[in-house]
Every structure is written in structure tokens, then in C-alpha cells.
Amino acid sequence: MDSKLTVSVSQVGRVGKTTATRLKKLGIETVRDLIFYYPSRWQDLSQISQIAKIQPGETITVRARINLINNRRSRLKKKILTEALVSDNSGSIRVIWFNQSFITKVLEPGTEVYLSGKADYDRYDLQLINPVYEKVGSADTVHTARIIPIYSLTSNLTQKQLRFLIKSVLPQIKSIEEFLPVDVIKRYGLLGIQESLAQIHFPENKNLLHQAITRLKFDELFLFQLQIAKSRLELDRAAAEPIPFNETATKNFVAELPFVLTADQKKAAWQIIGDLEKSRPMNRLLEGDVGSGKTIVAAMAMLNVALSGKQTVVMAPTEILASQHYQTIKLLLEPFNFRVGLLTRSHQYLGNEKSNKKELLNKLKTGQIAVIVGTHTLIQEAVDFSDLALAVIDEQHRFGVDQRRILTEKSGHKKTVPHLLSMTATPIPRSLALSLYGDLDISIIRELPKERKQVITKLISPADRAGAYDFISQQIKTGRQVFIICPLIDPSDKLGVKSVTSEFVRLSQEVFSDFTISMLHGKMKGEEKEKIMGDFLAQKTQILVSTSVIEVGVDVPNAAVMIIEGAQRFGLAQLHQFRGRVGRGQHQSYCLLFSENNNPTTSQRLQALLTAKDGFELAELDLKFRGPGEIYGRMQSGFPEFKIAKLTDQALIGLAKQAAREVLQQDLNLDDSISLKNKLKKVHLE
């Protein structure tokens, strides 16, 4: 990488330590980071308006000469006002800035300027209020008289500051190497990388902006699809241990279950068992709503693996979820005399007995454990298997090639790789899943077990809030527990939505002071989150106020009420995930959606939560309403975090997939394109 691109932002222009700290919050630490910090939108200020034709409420750009300019103090609010009278050939207009007295030192009578801002009436005349200004001169404008970039900011950082900084480092774009093969650029009519980066920030016109957006979106989608296609090809060339189907034992397993399998569970189990019988590695995603019985289906696969004398590893994202999987799998497999172990940072168990780590690792290596359950630390630690044939990954279905390679190295044999089954409760519309994850075979469980009670869902208006609180109190008094979800961790005046920290204080002191309340959010450390969730699970607390960190996985059978504040700020599929946290026990459960937004579209969207049959239908609806960038929580595993591409860019995804396959067909190991090979190393599927 060119050294100019790795220069710290603190060494750029007028960036001091404070500004550098603010930029770091945006992920900007180097010149390269600045260049690749794309605008979130653009505003077209390129059309120059005549002063005489300005209409109130319009955001416009004028080119005018300053006739008069001075500062004065307002009588009522003690603010410093900077006032100017400016004119062009068609007329004149008053301009006013608040608390920017320095402007009189920058702009003098006779100066010709571009002014971009909103025109509106004061008590008497039309005026321009707080416009952005730039002197008319030989240099390109940055903030006016052009299509201007609008960036996502952090507090105390302004658009002008960020534009100025990015403009000052743009000459370094010439150090950025083109990584796409020349024939791909030609065949798909793409702009070069250097021109795209220049135009994304300061476009000359709308057409070049569109081309720049297309190219940079294509880059992200192409690299993602290239990684997927490469993974698929590597797997197609790999061998796996075929696992014979033991029909008798599987039938006995199903007969011993205290419920009847749904048709979807049977179909998914049959697809997975069919994959296991093959000598090429399974790469299957098992999708199913919360509580649809995915673990039972996976356990049938584990049973067949164990019956053939081989081992399974089950990995979950948290210790609590790993412990819950362990309890379920242990109950299902121990009647068949197979030993199940749990290995996490805090817990080591073998069967019903506590174990120590050394003993557990030894028994795993010598083949005395059929199934080991744990977190992803299982692939990081000194864990070795006797004969690993199956890896089951929960809620991380972009488990990458590198991780599978690590498991293969630990598996006890070098010539074959383990079969891989990923599970997710995130409903992904099939069209989206196929365009994104063409390398995965997909099984879907849509049908819920007959014994599951429907969660009663209600939209609660602000007027009904007090009544809802009374209902919650009654539920807690009967022994139930309550989740309360808020969109934010800390209060935000700008957004006006409830936050975990402020709601925790308000509810503890004013509304539910008789009950024990705990708080959970993503800024807490892992151990702290695990403890809070563990206490809630053990019924030491009655109400848990949380952000979306509780979205996936944990089973709290005693929780019967789910409250969602600011429901309009979440996608339907995400709301459905929250709702799935309750209704896990025998008690009737409720989901109450609080929304302060009276917008008809919002009401229509939330109403769908009351009528849709399942999470997949909701995901399809949300795709129409909001687009996938909003459907799934930002932290939801399994979705690539693109900077500029969107999951709705279906046509571009198709082109990127086609281009990726063409490149690999010509050059499987990418030896002809070292820059592309290096770029690909930085792409993570998971």
C-alpha cells in the first residue's frame, strides 16, 4: 500500500487532536479512510437561481455581490447577527447568519460569492438564512454551486470540515491501484476506480455520480461474490466422509420425541441426511422461525454422525445459547448412550457432571465425546478431535472457508473436510438468499409445532400506555417476566426516541419501582452481558430493559411479555425476532408495540405484524416497505456490511456474480491478478 494513503489524519491540513478523535468515531484514521468514507447522500446546488425568482421555502444557490455587511446584537435573544445585502443583475436579497461574527472579516463589500441555503420570510421581506458561502474565484467550489456530498457525521464535526478534509486528500487517489481486471471493466462498462472515487465525493454531474456509485457498489458485490464462488469451487473439489443413514435408529429417535415432527422438519431432516451421505461436503443453511424446531432436525444429523463413530461440533454466538443447546442435545442423544460435552470460557461439562478443561479436551481427542457444544472459541483454542465429521453453526451462517479449514486441521484426518450445517432464526426471503448465498443449499422450516401458542400482538397508542403498564404489572404479579426493547442505548434529542439508559431510570423510579429491573446493551462487556442475561434466565430480575442485543437465540420460558418502544424504527423481520423471545413456555404470551409515529405508512407496516403468517412473509413485506438494509439489525449476523451497495441491488448482484464466475473460470487461483488476490484476502464472508 502506498505510504501516502497510510498517513494519519492528524497530519492532514488543520486537523488537531480533538478533530482526529471525532474522525476516529467514524472509523477514519488514515488518508485512505477519508477517501473511502462515502457520502450518505448528495444535494444538487449546481443550478444558479436569479434573486428575483427566488420562492419562499426553496433551497437555492445564487451568485451575488455583497453590497453591505455588518454585525449587530439581537435585542431579544442576545445573539450576534451578521447581516448582508447582496445583489445580482435581477435584484437584491437580505442574508442573515447567526453567531458567526467572523464572517465580516472574510466577506467584504464588493466580494462576489456563491450562497446556498433556504429562503424564507422574516416579518417583512424574503431573506436567505444561514447560507453556506464561497467566494467566486478560479478554484472549484466545494460547498456551493455544484452537487455537494452530505456525509454521516458524529457530534461537533461539520459537513464543511469533512468536505474540506476530503477535498484536500483527493490528489492521493492517484496512489490507489486498480484491482478489477481490465476486461471486467470493459465488459461491464465501469468507470475506473480513481475517477469513481473522485466523482463519488465531488461529482461533476449526475451522470458521472451515477457511474461512480455503480462502480463502487459493483466492487463490494463483486468481491463478496468472488469469495463465495471461490469457496464453492474449493468445496466442490474437497472430499468429505460420507455418513450412512441409520434408518432404524432415526425412526426410534423420532418415536421417542414427546411431540410429532412437522412436515417441514421432516423434509429438512431428509435433505440434511441426504447431504451427509455424499462424499462432497454439505454446505447447508437451515432457516426457521424462533421455536420452529431447528435443533431437533440438527440433532437427527448428529445422531447419524455419532452412529457412524464420528464427532460433531456445535458452535453458538454466546455462552448462554451454547448452554441451552447443550441441555437440549444432551437430553436427545444421551438415551442412545452418546456423550455430549460443553466447553465455554466459564463452563465445562460432560454429561451431567462438571468437568475440567484438560479432561474434556483429552476425551474429545480420544473420541470419547460424540458431540461438543461451545462458542466460537472452540476453533481458536487448542481443541483437537478424534474424527470430526459435522460442524453445526448457530446464527453465523457466513462461517468462512478459513474457519472450516481450521476445523479440518483439528478434525483428526487431513484428506476430508467436515460437513457444515448453519442454522438461523433470521427469516431471509428466498430471492435475497439465492442472490447473496448461491453457495449455500437452503432448507426452510416455516411450520411451527402445533402445541406452540400464538403470541398475542397489539399496537399501543400513546393514550393507552398507562393501561399497558397496569397489564404488565399484573403479569409480573402472576410470576411472569418482561422484556422491554428500546432502539437506542443513550438519549438523543435529535431522534426523540426512547433509550435504554433513560428508560431504565424512569421505569425503575417511577413506573415499576416495586419490581427488580436490569439493563442490557451492546456497549457492555461480554461477561457483564452474560451475567445479566443469566440472572434474568434464573428469574432474579423481573424486567429486562435492552437494546436489540437480545434479538437472537436465548430461550427464557418464563418471559411472557415483550414491549417494543419506537417499534417503527425496527424492520418487521427484526420485530418478529423480538417477539420470538416470548411464547417459549406454557403461558400465554404478549407482544406490545409502542409507536409515537402516526404516519399511515408506518401504521400499515406495523399492522402486517398482526396479520402475517410467519417471519418469511414479514421479511418479504419488509423488502417492499423498507429494503433489506433496514430489515435486519445492523449487528445481525449473516449479512455483509456493505458501505455503499444494498441488498436490493438485485441486477448489480447478478452482474457481479456473473463477473466473479468468469474471472475464476479463467484464473482459479487469481495468480494473474495479484492486486485482486490481495484485495480478496481482506473480504470476510461471516
XYZ file of C-alpha atoms in Angstrom:
686
model
C 0.000 0.000 0.000
C 1.231 3.500 -0.857
C 2.652 5.215 2.231
C 0.761 8.440 1.406
C -2.508 6.576 1.974
C -1.465 5.335 5.424
C -0.653 8.832 6.718
C -2.641 9.601 9.881
C -5.464 12.141 9.527
C -3.882 14.060 12.395
C -1.172 15.059 9.905
C -3.635 16.366 7.313
C -4.183 20.141 6.976
C -5.655 21.716 10.085
C -6.681 18.515 11.870
C -5.928 18.749 15.574
C -6.101 16.056 18.230
C -9.783 16.783 19.018
C -10.916 16.568 15.382
C -8.812 13.399 14.899
C -10.666 11.810 17.855
C -14.020 12.759 16.328
C -12.978 11.334 12.954
C -11.920 8.092 14.658
C -15.523 7.654 15.857
C -16.468 7.496 12.168
C -13.759 4.891 11.522
C -11.498 7.476 9.849
C -7.866 7.233 10.968
C -5.840 7.494 7.743
C -5.902 9.325 4.412
C -7.189 6.105 2.842
C -10.094 6.014 5.323
C -11.008 9.588 4.349
C -11.043 8.726 0.641
C -13.197 5.649 1.225
C -15.654 7.433 3.543
C -18.522 7.715 1.073
C -21.282 10.354 1.276
C -24.649 9.103 2.535
C -26.467 11.351 0.014
C -25.944 14.329 -2.315
C -27.631 17.696 -2.708
C -27.778 19.344 -6.100
C -26.883 23.030 -5.663
C -25.476 23.329 -9.173
C -28.359 25.354 -10.625
C -27.763 29.094 -10.133
C -31.019 30.964 -9.369
C -31.775 34.609 -10.102
C -32.537 36.517 -6.927
C -35.747 37.963 -8.404
C -37.142 34.442 -8.996
C -36.490 33.003 -5.520
C -39.573 31.440 -3.870
C -40.028 31.080 -0.064
C -39.135 27.615 1.271
C -36.761 26.857 -1.615
C -33.178 25.711 -1.070
C -31.245 27.556 -3.773
C -27.833 28.777 -4.907
C -27.266 32.369 -6.023
C -24.206 34.115 -7.398
C -24.218 37.641 -5.976
C -22.116 40.656 -4.995
C -22.019 41.800 -1.361
C -23.260 45.382 -1.089
C -23.336 45.778 2.701
C -22.298 43.509 5.596
C -22.118 44.098 9.359
C -22.644 42.523 12.788
C -25.236 43.520 15.368
C -26.619 42.060 18.589
C -30.274 40.974 18.574
C -32.368 42.696 21.200
C -34.361 39.711 22.440
C -32.015 36.733 22.441
C -28.649 38.446 22.816
C -27.387 36.638 19.714
C -24.826 38.138 17.361
C -26.419 38.562 13.931
C -24.387 39.037 10.781
C -26.480 40.774 8.136
C -25.665 41.393 4.490
C -27.391 42.828 1.471
C -26.426 41.044 -1.740
C -27.495 41.549 -5.345
C -27.245 40.154 -8.869
C -28.489 41.578 -12.174
C -32.106 40.689 -11.313
C -32.442 42.102 -7.789
C -31.235 42.012 -4.195
C -31.924 39.963 -1.025
C -31.080 40.198 2.652
C -28.812 37.481 4.112
C -28.576 36.637 7.798
C -26.188 34.422 9.768
C -26.485 33.632 13.494
C -23.464 33.706 15.850
C -20.888 33.826 13.043
C -19.434 37.314 13.562
C -16.119 36.255 11.926
C -17.863 36.333 8.518
C -17.420 40.139 8.321
C -13.653 39.548 8.296
C -13.923 37.024 5.462
C -16.516 38.714 3.245
C -16.294 42.430 2.452
C -18.466 44.760 0.328
C -17.674 44.172 -3.334
C -16.852 40.452 -2.856
C -18.618 38.141 -5.312
C -19.915 34.970 -3.629
C -21.945 31.824 -4.117
C -24.602 31.478 -1.406
C -26.505 28.195 -0.935
C -29.328 27.925 1.564
C -33.021 28.202 2.290
C -35.026 31.338 1.505
C -37.872 32.354 3.806
C -39.725 35.418 5.085
C -38.938 37.277 8.257
C -41.706 39.667 9.344
C -41.282 41.849 6.274
C -39.048 40.528 3.483
C -37.654 37.385 1.900
C -34.208 36.546 3.232
C -31.529 33.834 3.000
C -30.999 32.213 6.409
C -27.577 30.833 7.432
C -26.494 30.046 3.845
C -23.231 28.291 3.066
C -20.927 30.716 1.236
C -17.859 30.508 -1.023
C -16.043 33.263 -2.849
C -16.280 33.194 -6.631
C -12.757 32.510 -7.881
C -10.608 30.261 -10.001
C -10.740 27.196 -7.692
C -13.599 24.659 -7.780
C -16.351 25.258 -5.267
C -16.692 22.657 -2.501
C -19.844 23.609 -0.575
C -21.931 25.566 -3.121
C -22.805 25.839 -6.838
C -22.332 22.125 -7.501
C -23.658 18.684 -6.474
C -22.403 18.582 -2.879
C -21.748 15.471 -0.782
C -23.606 15.027 2.525
C -21.807 12.724 4.979
C -22.916 10.904 8.128
C -21.320 12.805 10.997
C -20.559 12.473 14.677
C -21.177 15.287 17.171
C -19.129 18.509 16.827
C -17.966 17.646 13.312
C -19.435 19.666 10.425
C -20.106 18.942 6.755
C -17.768 21.819 5.814
C -14.909 20.341 7.884
C -15.271 16.883 6.383
C -15.668 18.167 2.818
C -12.590 20.372 3.223
C -10.516 17.434 4.529
C -11.639 15.013 1.838
C -11.048 17.612 -0.885
C -7.539 18.204 0.454
C -6.570 14.490 0.262
C -8.224 13.676 -3.087
C -4.921 14.132 -5.007
C -3.751 10.947 -3.218
C -6.356 8.967 -5.198
C -3.703 8.502 -7.893
C -1.936 6.134 -5.459
C -4.951 3.767 -5.402
C -4.357 0.775 -7.602
C -6.995 -0.576 -9.982
C -7.795 -4.118 -8.827
C -10.554 -5.147 -11.257
C -9.312 -6.996 -14.345
C -9.320 -4.720 -17.425
C -11.702 -6.980 -19.369
C -14.263 -6.854 -16.494
C -14.146 -3.033 -16.522
C -14.629 -3.007 -20.308
C -17.277 -5.742 -20.490
C -19.469 -4.181 -17.807
C -18.842 -0.561 -18.855
C -17.435 0.515 -15.491
C -15.693 3.731 -14.532
C -12.065 3.404 -13.338
C -11.503 3.241 -9.577
C -9.647 6.569 -9.346
C -12.271 8.513 -11.284
C -15.059 6.801 -9.325
C -13.566 7.896 -6.002
C -13.177 11.470 -7.239
C -16.735 11.599 -8.591
C -18.389 9.977 -5.558
C -17.211 12.881 -3.397
C -17.361 15.825 -5.788
C -19.347 14.803 -8.887
C -19.158 16.975 -11.984
C -22.694 15.986 -12.987
C -25.471 13.491 -12.188
C -24.415 11.032 -14.878
C -20.846 10.735 -13.545
C -22.191 10.439 -9.983
C -24.427 7.543 -11.088
C -21.463 5.850 -12.801
C -19.285 6.291 -9.696
C -21.968 4.824 -7.405
C -22.444 1.876 -9.792
C -18.695 1.146 -9.905
C -18.177 1.305 -6.131
C -21.269 -0.817 -5.465
C -20.039 -3.309 -8.075
C -16.659 -3.529 -6.290
C -18.259 -4.566 -2.986
C -20.673 -7.034 -4.574
C -18.033 -8.479 -6.907
C -15.536 -9.142 -4.094
C -18.281 -10.732 -1.990
C -19.471 -12.914 -4.893
C -15.877 -13.781 -5.817
C -15.245 -15.017 -2.282
C -18.465 -17.061 -2.383
C -17.684 -18.534 -5.825
C -14.142 -19.364 -4.709
C -15.492 -21.058 -1.561
C -17.920 -23.079 -3.648
C -15.212 -24.205 -6.060
C -12.896 -25.167 -3.194
C -15.697 -27.192 -1.598
C -16.604 -28.852 -4.900
C -13.002 -30.051 -5.139
C -12.911 -31.164 -1.476
C -13.936 -34.551 -0.109
C -15.992 -35.344 2.999
C -16.646 -38.528 4.946
C -19.990 -39.970 3.763
C -22.285 -40.638 6.759
C -24.594 -43.617 6.185
C -28.266 -43.128 7.080
C -29.269 -45.339 10.018
C -32.988 -45.626 9.368
C -33.886 -47.791 12.386
C -32.168 -45.602 14.986
C -33.530 -42.416 13.386
C -37.084 -43.814 13.496
C -36.596 -44.751 17.168
C -35.310 -41.227 17.862
C -38.406 -39.666 16.258
C -40.755 -42.101 18.038
C -39.315 -41.138 21.451
C -39.976 -37.396 20.918
C -42.813 -36.016 23.095
C -44.352 -34.357 20.004
C -44.951 -35.071 16.327
C -42.479 -33.604 13.825
C -43.934 -31.084 11.384
C -43.827 -31.785 7.648
C -41.189 -29.042 7.239
C -38.983 -30.592 9.939
C -39.184 -33.990 8.233
C -38.342 -32.503 4.834
C -35.368 -30.507 6.201
C -34.052 -33.547 8.107
C -34.276 -35.664 4.954
C -32.379 -33.037 2.895
C -29.604 -32.846 5.522
C -29.308 -36.640 5.900
C -29.152 -36.897 2.087
C -26.273 -34.366 2.037
C -24.396 -36.278 4.734
C -24.477 -39.467 2.641
C -22.452 -37.778 -0.112
C -18.664 -37.734 -0.369
C -18.619 -33.964 -1.034
C -19.035 -31.650 1.986
C -22.510 -30.450 2.902
C -22.884 -26.656 2.896
C -26.479 -26.104 4.009
C -28.348 -23.263 5.709
C -31.297 -24.307 7.883
C -33.708 -21.382 8.251
C -36.642 -21.458 10.624
C -38.636 -19.147 12.832
C -37.800 -18.987 16.517
C -39.222 -22.141 18.113
C -39.734 -23.984 14.801
C -37.569 -26.908 15.950
C -34.287 -26.464 14.082
C -32.247 -28.036 16.913
C -34.300 -31.278 16.736
C -33.564 -31.515 12.997
C -29.845 -30.870 13.595
C -29.845 -33.488 16.385
C -31.029 -36.150 13.890
C -27.958 -35.377 11.789
C -25.740 -35.555 14.925
C -27.270 -38.928 15.809
C -26.358 -40.409 12.412
C -22.833 -38.971 12.655
C -22.399 -40.481 16.137
C -23.781 -43.858 14.997
C -21.047 -43.958 12.337
C -18.421 -43.433 15.087
C -17.676 -39.818 14.222
C -17.969 -36.479 16.027
C -19.965 -33.250 15.786
C -19.072 -29.739 16.970
C -21.887 -27.258 17.710
C -20.949 -23.561 17.898
C -23.175 -20.764 19.207
C -22.531 -16.993 19.438
C -22.920 -16.718 23.248
C -22.251 -18.861 26.321
C -25.917 -18.820 27.345
C -27.058 -20.010 23.923
C -24.330 -22.674 23.907
C -25.525 -23.878 27.346
C -29.122 -24.080 26.122
C -28.093 -26.078 23.039
C -26.061 -28.374 25.272
C -29.037 -29.094 27.546
C -31.316 -29.858 24.566
C -28.817 -32.052 22.676
C -27.839 -33.915 25.845
C -31.495 -34.842 26.521
C -31.944 -36.007 22.912
C -28.742 -38.058 22.463
C -27.909 -39.495 25.876
C -30.682 -42.158 25.670
C -28.606 -43.541 22.756
C -25.519 -43.670 25.025
C -23.678 -40.870 23.270
C -21.708 -38.462 25.448
C -22.270 -34.742 24.989
C -19.844 -32.110 26.337
C -19.960 -28.351 26.891
C -16.851 -26.212 26.573
C -17.046 -22.437 27.037
C -14.882 -19.895 28.823
C -16.927 -20.238 32.036
C -18.342 -23.770 31.867
C -17.034 -27.266 31.199
C -19.471 -30.171 31.465
C -19.534 -33.796 30.367
C -22.989 -35.297 30.600
C -24.493 -34.090 33.872
C -21.127 -33.738 35.598
C -18.861 -30.708 35.844
C -15.564 -31.386 34.176
C -12.216 -29.670 33.878
C -10.937 -28.384 30.594
C -7.951 -30.729 30.368
C -10.103 -33.833 30.891
C -12.678 -32.617 28.370
C -10.069 -31.896 25.698
C -8.428 -35.273 26.255
C -11.730 -37.175 25.917
C -12.569 -35.184 22.794
C -9.202 -36.025 21.221
C -9.537 -39.714 22.058
C -13.065 -39.974 20.652
C -14.938 -40.463 23.943
C -17.215 -37.468 23.251
C -19.678 -37.648 20.349
C -20.844 -34.025 20.412
C -19.052 -30.986 21.834
C -21.038 -27.755 22.235
C -19.435 -24.339 22.773
C -18.867 -20.833 21.499
C -16.641 -19.884 18.549
C -13.640 -20.119 20.878
C -13.775 -23.836 20.030
C -11.925 -23.069 16.800
C -9.493 -20.678 18.453
C -8.316 -22.837 21.338
C -6.147 -25.946 21.458
C -9.064 -28.243 20.647
C -8.396 -31.454 18.694
C -10.898 -34.076 17.599
C -10.573 -37.783 17.084
C -12.776 -37.863 13.971
C -14.802 -34.712 13.295
C -17.392 -35.115 10.527
C -20.004 -32.388 11.151
C -19.913 -28.732 12.252
C -23.213 -27.082 13.241
C -23.025 -23.270 13.421
C -25.878 -21.331 15.008
C -26.650 -17.760 13.905
C -23.439 -17.275 11.942
C -24.183 -18.755 8.565
C -21.357 -16.906 6.882
C -18.912 -19.190 8.651
C -15.966 -18.789 6.294
C -13.614 -21.053 4.422
C -10.782 -20.169 6.809
C -12.756 -21.364 9.832
C -13.689 -24.593 8.080
C -10.003 -25.051 7.247
C -9.112 -24.635 10.941
C -11.708 -27.273 11.857
C -10.341 -29.583 9.166
C -6.863 -29.254 10.678
C -8.285 -30.168 14.097
C -10.542 -32.923 12.790
C -8.223 -35.914 13.106
C -7.889 -36.579 9.355
C -6.368 -34.418 6.670
C -7.919 -35.793 3.482
C -11.520 -34.794 4.149
C -13.307 -31.697 5.438
C -16.291 -31.643 7.822
C -19.864 -31.276 6.621
C -21.281 -27.853 7.550
C -24.800 -27.065 8.715
C -25.609 -23.435 9.536
C -28.794 -22.515 11.403
C -30.559 -19.176 11.618
C -33.806 -17.824 13.016
C -33.439 -14.783 10.749
C -36.052 -15.110 8.008
C -34.365 -14.339 4.693
C -36.574 -14.031 1.586
C -35.580 -16.778 -0.843
C -34.805 -14.293 -3.641
C -32.370 -12.499 -1.327
C -30.808 -15.712 -0.011
C -30.205 -17.094 -3.504
C -28.698 -13.880 -4.865
C -26.432 -13.456 -1.849
C -25.641 -17.006 -0.856
C -25.619 -19.003 -4.040
C -23.015 -21.290 -2.464
C -25.415 -22.493 0.238
C -28.135 -25.092 -0.144
C -31.161 -23.890 1.820
C -33.726 -25.733 3.923
C -36.658 -23.817 5.370
C -38.926 -24.695 8.296
C -41.967 -22.412 8.053
C -44.408 -24.514 10.057
C -44.491 -24.059 13.836
C -45.209 -27.019 16.139
C -48.953 -27.399 16.802
C -48.523 -27.013 20.576
C -46.980 -23.524 20.265
C -49.408 -20.823 21.460
C -49.765 -17.775 19.216
C -48.230 -14.659 20.771
C -50.984 -12.016 21.076
C -49.645 -8.839 19.403
C -51.110 -5.362 19.907
C -50.271 -1.843 18.676
C -50.382 0.522 21.681
C -51.135 4.221 21.156
C -49.651 6.879 23.479
C -53.101 7.258 25.096
C -53.145 3.551 26.063
C -49.654 3.497 27.617
C -50.868 3.721 31.260
C -53.268 0.811 30.735
C -50.461 -1.242 29.175
C -48.262 -0.597 32.242
C -51.095 -1.855 34.508
C -51.345 -5.007 32.393
C -47.566 -5.573 32.673
C -47.727 -5.198 36.462
C -50.482 -7.832 36.623
C -48.414 -10.226 34.512
C -45.369 -9.806 36.783
C -47.527 -10.386 39.883
C -48.619 -13.747 38.415
C -44.921 -14.694 38.177
C -44.149 -13.798 34.571
C -41.144 -11.792 33.292
C -40.981 -8.907 30.811
C -38.610 -7.761 28.049
C -38.600 -4.033 27.167
C -36.718 -3.171 23.963
C -35.536 0.369 23.134
C -33.960 1.495 19.833
C -31.050 3.420 21.407
C -28.521 2.958 24.211
C -28.283 6.651 25.192
C -30.775 9.519 24.827
C -30.749 11.528 21.576
C -32.533 14.873 21.337
C -32.428 14.748 17.550
C -34.217 11.421 17.183
C -36.702 11.828 20.018
C -36.924 8.078 20.678
C -36.566 6.192 23.926
C -33.170 4.920 25.054
C -32.234 2.032 27.321
C -30.398 4.189 29.869
C -33.164 6.775 30.316
C -35.994 4.194 30.276
C -34.176 2.061 32.844
C -34.034 5.038 35.224
C -37.637 6.131 34.536
C -39.142 2.657 34.852
C -37.098 1.809 37.975
C -38.012 5.023 39.774
C -41.482 5.918 38.510
C -43.378 3.092 36.822
C -42.198 -0.280 38.168
C -40.437 0.698 41.394
C -41.862 -2.410 43.141
C -40.090 -4.787 40.756
C -36.457 -5.699 40.049
C -35.234 -4.283 36.722
C -31.951 -4.849 34.881
C -30.428 -3.178 31.827
C -28.597 -4.714 28.857
C -26.908 -3.105 25.848
C -24.135 -3.638 23.319
C -21.544 -1.366 24.954
C -21.308 -3.727 27.944
C -18.528 -6.296 28.120
C -19.301 -9.905 27.181
C -19.090 -11.246 30.744
C -21.382 -8.498 32.059
C -23.972 -9.217 29.351
C -23.827 -12.957 30.068
C -24.341 -12.342 33.819
C -27.327 -10.003 33.306
C -28.935 -12.456 30.881
C -28.149 -15.362 33.232
C -29.811 -13.545 36.164
C -32.899 -12.889 34.045
C -32.991 -16.536 32.994
C -32.719 -17.569 36.672
C -35.656 -15.191 37.491
C -33.509 -12.991 39.751
C -34.830 -9.968 37.805
C -38.393 -9.445 36.591
C -37.926 -6.837 33.847
C -35.056 -6.614 31.355
C -34.666 -3.276 29.527
C -32.487 -3.929 26.492
C -31.403 -2.884 23.016
C -31.618 -5.344 20.128
C -28.766 -7.438 21.608
C -31.408 -9.927 22.843
C -32.653 -10.386 19.287
C -31.140 -13.792 18.636
C -31.293 -17.042 20.461
C -31.800 -17.031 24.211
C -34.741 -19.069 25.450
C -36.471 -17.652 28.569
C -39.610 -19.832 29.021
C -40.927 -17.668 31.893
C -40.852 -14.415 29.858
C -44.407 -13.750 28.670
C -44.454 -10.056 27.705
C -42.372 -8.297 25.055
C -42.599 -4.481 24.957
C -41.031 -2.734 21.959
C -40.536 1.034 22.236
C -40.201 3.028 18.998
C -41.428 -0.014 17.062
C -41.458 1.979 13.811
C -37.648 2.176 13.937
C -37.227 -1.600 13.504
C -37.791 -3.799 10.467
C -40.735 -6.215 10.519
C -38.445 -9.250 10.459
C -36.489 -7.787 13.374
C -39.698 -7.091 15.338
C -40.693 -10.686 14.651
C -37.343 -11.805 16.090
C -38.018 -9.815 19.264
C -41.496 -11.302 19.523
C -39.951 -14.752 19.275
C -38.207 -14.174 22.639
C -41.588 -14.756 24.351
C -44.080 -17.587 23.957
C -41.390 -20.199 24.680
C -43.177 -21.682 27.739
C -46.697 -22.893 28.506
C -48.023 -19.418 29.428
C -49.985 -17.190 27.062
C -47.575 -14.510 25.830
C -47.991 -10.953 24.556
C -46.075 -8.524 22.334
C -46.958 -4.836 22.749
C -45.717 -2.420 20.082
C -45.369 1.202 21.203
C -45.080 3.788 18.442
C -45.296 7.576 18.662
C -45.451 7.789 14.862
C -48.924 8.348 13.364
C -47.738 8.115 9.746
C -50.269 5.936 7.765
C -47.442 4.007 6.020
C -45.866 3.207 9.406
C -49.221 2.030 10.789
C -49.814 -0.127 7.707
C -46.355 -1.671 8.025
C -46.739 -2.446 11.742
C -50.258 -3.792 11.125
C -48.627 -6.502 8.986
C -47.061 -7.886 12.171
C -50.564 -8.662 13.420
C -51.684 -10.485 10.288
C -48.679 -12.157 8.579
C -48.384 -15.919 8.995
C -44.644 -16.093 9.709
C -41.278 -14.340 9.629
C -40.694 -15.174 5.961
C -43.876 -13.408 4.883
C -42.838 -10.427 7.044
C -39.356 -10.378 5.513
C -40.882 -10.271 2.018
C -43.202 -7.435 3.098
C -40.346 -5.507 4.674
C -38.333 -5.883 1.495
C -41.152 -3.947 -0.209
C -41.644 -1.412 2.597
C -38.094 -0.566 3.604
C -35.422 -2.514 1.744
C -33.085 -5.070 3.356
C -30.649 -2.536 4.764
C -33.315 -1.749 7.347
C -34.889 -5.188 7.747
C -32.184 -6.793 9.753
C -30.481 -5.223 12.738
C -27.075 -3.778 11.943
C -25.442 -6.336 14.198
C -27.482 -9.236 12.809
C -25.028 -11.931 11.777
C -25.065 -13.357 8.310
C -25.372 -10.176 6.260
C -22.411 -8.487 4.639
C -21.850 -4.940 5.865
C -21.520 -3.053 2.604
C -20.551 0.628 2.673
C -22.495 1.606 -0.421
C -24.073 -1.474 -2.031
C -27.564 -2.548 -0.967
C -29.135 -5.969 -0.840
C -31.856 -4.631 -3.152
C -29.316 -4.038 -5.954
C -30.520 -7.304 -7.474
C -29.457 -6.545 -11.077
C -25.982 -5.479 -9.963
C -25.670 -8.530 -7.689
C -26.449 -10.689 -10.751
C -23.774 -8.947 -12.852
C -21.216 -9.187 -10.020
C -21.932 -12.898 -9.616
C -21.538 -13.457 -13.381
C -18.262 -11.480 -13.462
C -16.881 -13.389 -10.448
C -17.547 -16.751 -12.108
C -15.950 -15.596 -15.369
C -12.807 -14.416 -13.569
C -12.436 -17.679 -11.638
C -13.006 -19.825 -14.734
C -10.069 -18.084 -16.410
C -7.818 -17.897 -13.347
C -8.918 -20.081 -10.425
C -6.129 -19.040 -8.059
C -6.130 -15.387 -9.234
C -2.404 -15.673 -9.987
C -2.776 -13.295 -12.954
C -4.264 -10.571 -10.765
C -2.173 -10.120 -7.629
C -3.926 -6.855 -6.658
C -7.315 -8.609 -6.821
C -5.925 -11.559 -4.850
C -4.657 -9.188 -2.126
C -7.960 -7.309 -2.067
C -9.879 -10.569 -1.669
C -7.860 -11.500 1.430
C -9.497 -8.577 3.234
C -13.058 -9.712 2.442
C -14.820 -11.634 5.230
C -17.907 -13.643 4.488
C -19.001 -14.070 8.077
